[in-house]
Amino acid sequence: QVQLVESGGGLVQPGGSLRLSCAASGSIFSINAMGWYRQAPGKERELVATITSGGSTNYADSVKGRFTISRDNAKNTVYLQMRSLKPEDTAVYYCNLKAITTLRAAANYWGQGTQVTVSS
């Protein structure tokens, strides 16, 4: 079984910062990519940022220049440093893992979600 444990969400004022983390564990052979998605009330889940095993990153236009995704390969952990937060960043943030299991099967996994609320 593969598990993703997210942490770091919370309530911040506009302009503030938060750092999210997501640690993957379980029957993982290798990781192709990890990333963050978010879903606000009444909206579809959208990509925030991804990072591949090779270190390539991709960001949604709405967060470019404000968010930074990084990883710790030894810990199978991905981070999302969020700064200059805006009210429109308010959403449930989900960690995503694209991995090869120990059975050599490609799979996608999701974390439980962590709430980020940006409000004065």
mmCIF file of C-alpha atoms in Angstrom:
data_model
loop_
_atom_site.group_PDB
_atom_site.id
_atom_site.type_symbol
_atom_site.label_atom_id
_atom_site.label_comp_id
_atom_site.label_asym_id
_atom_site.label_seq_id
_atom_site.Cartn_x
_atom_site.Cartn_y
_atom_site.Cartn_z
ATOM 1 C CA GLN A 1 0.000 0.000 0.000
ATOM 2 C CA VAL A 2 1.182 3.491 -0.852
ATOM 3 C CA GLN A 3 0.499 6.367 1.482
ATOM 4 C CA LEU A 4 0.830 10.103 1.054
ATOM 5 C CA VAL A 5 0.879 12.194 4.195
ATOM 6 C CA GLU A 6 0.335 15.908 3.748
ATOM 7 C CA SER A 7 0.991 18.667 6.227
ATOM 8 C CA GLY A 8 1.504 22.393 6.419
ATOM 9 C CA GLY A 9 -1.880 23.824 5.580
ATOM 10 C CA GLY A 10 -3.540 26.491 7.620
ATOM 11 C CA LEU A 11 -4.914 29.994 7.780
ATOM 12 C CA VAL A 12 -2.780 32.922 6.686
ATOM 13 C CA GLN A 13 -3.348 36.548 5.833
ATOM 14 C CA PRO A 14 -2.963 37.829 2.289
ATOM 15 C CA GLY A 15 0.704 38.261 1.511
ATOM 16 C CA GLY A 16 1.705 35.553 3.932
ATOM 17 C CA SER A 17 3.530 32.302 3.346
ATOM 18 C CA LEU A 18 3.024 28.616 3.960
ATOM 19 C CA ARG A 19 5.006 25.526 3.156
ATOM 20 C CA LEU A 20 3.230 22.294 2.370
ATOM 21 C CA SER A 21 4.908 18.931 2.543
ATOM 22 C CA CYS A 22 3.934 15.510 1.298
ATOM 23 C CA ALA A 23 5.776 12.337 2.194
ATOM 24 C CA ALA A 24 5.266 9.169 0.195
ATOM 25 C CA SER A 25 5.783 5.731 1.623
ATOM 26 C CA GLY A 26 4.902 2.148 0.887
ATOM 27 C CA SER A 27 5.366 -0.171 -2.040
ATOM 28 C CA ILE A 28 7.110 2.261 -4.333
ATOM 29 C CA PHE A 29 9.734 1.144 -6.782
ATOM 30 C CA SER A 30 10.381 4.527 -8.293
ATOM 31 C CA ILE A 31 8.752 7.917 -8.541
ATOM 32 C CA ASN A 32 8.096 9.507 -11.900
ATOM 33 C CA ALA A 33 6.684 12.747 -10.585
ATOM 34 C CA MET A 34 5.131 14.395 -7.583
ATOM 35 C CA GLY A 35 2.981 17.436 -7.528
ATOM 36 C CA TRP A 36 0.300 19.553 -6.015
ATOM 37 C CA TYR A 37 -3.243 20.140 -7.145
ATOM 38 C CA ARG A 38 -5.919 22.233 -5.538
ATOM 39 C CA GLN A 39 -9.670 22.440 -5.538
ATOM 40 C CA ALA A 40 -11.691 25.425 -4.449
ATOM 41 C CA PRO A 41 -15.416 25.243 -3.703
ATOM 42 C CA GLY A 42 -17.411 25.072 -6.892
ATOM 43 C CA LYS A 43 -14.340 24.629 -9.059
ATOM 44 C CA GLU A 44 -12.591 21.702 -10.669
ATOM 45 C CA ARG A 45 -9.353 20.387 -9.305
ATOM 46 C CA GLU A 46 -6.479 22.140 -10.991
ATOM 47 C CA LEU A 47 -2.769 21.618 -11.286
ATOM 48 C CA VAL A 48 -0.633 23.861 -9.121
ATOM 49 C CA ALA A 49 2.872 22.520 -9.634
ATOM 50 C CA THR A 50 4.671 19.321 -10.510
ATOM 51 C CA ILE A 51 8.233 18.103 -10.360
ATOM 52 C CA THR A 52 9.577 15.100 -12.221
ATOM 53 C CA SER A 53 12.147 12.611 -11.075
ATOM 54 C CA GLY A 54 14.649 14.505 -13.189
ATOM 55 C CA GLY A 55 13.875 17.782 -11.475
ATOM 56 C CA SER A 56 11.830 19.450 -14.181
ATOM 57 C CA THR A 57 9.101 21.679 -12.807
ATOM 58 C CA ASN A 58 5.813 22.947 -14.106
ATOM 59 C CA TYR A 59 3.584 25.615 -12.589
ATOM 60 C CA ALA A 60 0.143 26.947 -13.150
ATOM 61 C CA ASP A 61 0.245 30.468 -14.526
ATOM 62 C CA SER A 62 -1.611 31.723 -11.478
ATOM 63 C CA VAL A 63 1.191 30.724 -9.109
ATOM 64 C CA LYS A 64 4.302 31.324 -11.185
ATOM 65 C CA GLY A 65 6.744 33.536 -9.355
ATOM 66 C CA ARG A 66 5.043 32.959 -6.013
ATOM 67 C CA PHE A 67 5.151 29.202 -5.426
ATOM 68 C CA THR A 68 8.163 26.929 -5.525
ATOM 69 C CA ILE A 69 8.017 23.159 -5.689
ATOM 70 C CA SER A 70 10.951 21.104 -4.506
ATOM 71 C CA ARG A 71 11.712 17.571 -3.483
ATOM 72 C CA ASP A 72 13.848 15.490 -1.188
ATOM 73 C CA ASN A 73 14.465 12.273 -3.060
ATOM 74 C CA ALA A 74 15.939 10.486 -0.067
ATOM 75 C CA LYS A 75 12.739 11.070 1.880
ATOM 76 C CA ASN A 76 10.327 10.694 -1.047
ATOM 77 C CA THR A 77 8.961 14.045 -0.025
ATOM 78 C CA VAL A 78 7.739 16.970 -2.069
ATOM 79 C CA TYR A 79 7.328 20.510 -0.796
ATOM 80 C CA LEU A 80 5.389 23.502 -1.953
ATOM 81 C CA GLN A 81 6.654 26.826 -0.697
ATOM 82 C CA MET A 82 3.878 29.352 -1.102
ATOM 83 C CA ARG A 83 4.512 33.052 -0.694
ATOM 84 C CA SER A 84 2.621 36.227 -1.466
ATOM 85 C CA LEU A 85 -0.548 34.275 -0.892
ATOM 86 C CA LYS A 86 -3.790 35.641 -2.236
ATOM 87 C CA PRO A 87 -7.386 34.944 -1.230
ATOM 88 C CA GLU A 88 -7.863 33.156 -4.540
ATOM 89 C CA ASP A 89 -5.273 30.611 -3.416
ATOM 90 C CA THR A 90 -7.784 29.359 -0.868
ATOM 91 C CA ALA A 91 -8.467 25.709 -1.614
ATOM 92 C CA VAL A 92 -7.886 22.180 -0.503
ATOM 93 C CA TYR A 93 -4.437 21.207 -1.713
ATOM 94 C CA TYR A 94 -3.826 17.622 -2.724
ATOM 95 C CA CYS A 95 -0.516 15.892 -3.123
ATOM 96 C CA ASN A 96 -0.187 13.682 -6.182
ATOM 97 C CA LEU A 97 2.240 10.865 -6.820
ATOM 98 C CA LYS A 98 2.963 9.218 -10.137
ATOM 99 C CA ALA A 99 4.982 6.135 -9.391
ATOM 100 C CA ILE A 100 6.001 2.667 -10.381
ATOM 101 C CA THR A 101 5.015 0.181 -7.716
ATOM 102 C CA THR A 102 7.144 -2.684 -6.553
ATOM 103 C CA LEU A 103 5.056 -4.828 -8.884
ATOM 104 C CA ARG A 104 6.236 -2.647 -11.767
ATOM 105 C CA ALA A 105 2.832 -1.123 -12.350
ATOM 106 C CA ALA A 106 2.334 2.556 -13.063
ATOM 107 C CA ALA A 107 -0.047 4.183 -10.659
ATOM 108 C CA ASN A 108 -1.349 7.497 -9.422
ATOM 109 C CA TYR A 109 -1.972 8.292 -5.788
ATOM 110 C CA TRP A 110 -3.533 11.186 -3.943
ATOM 111 C CA GLY A 111 -3.043 12.569 -0.499
ATOM 112 C CA GLN A 112 -5.906 13.303 1.836
ATOM 113 C CA GLY A 113 -5.840 17.022 1.151
ATOM 114 C CA THR A 114 -4.867 19.920 3.350
ATOM 115 C CA GLN A 115 -6.827 23.137 3.667
ATOM 116 C CA VAL A 116 -5.166 26.418 2.813
ATOM 117 C CA THR A 117 -7.178 29.497 3.658
ATOM 118 C CA VAL A 118 -5.978 32.984 2.812
ATOM 119 C CA SER A 119 -8.079 35.604 4.508
ATOM 120 C CA SER A 120 -7.763 38.779 6.496
#
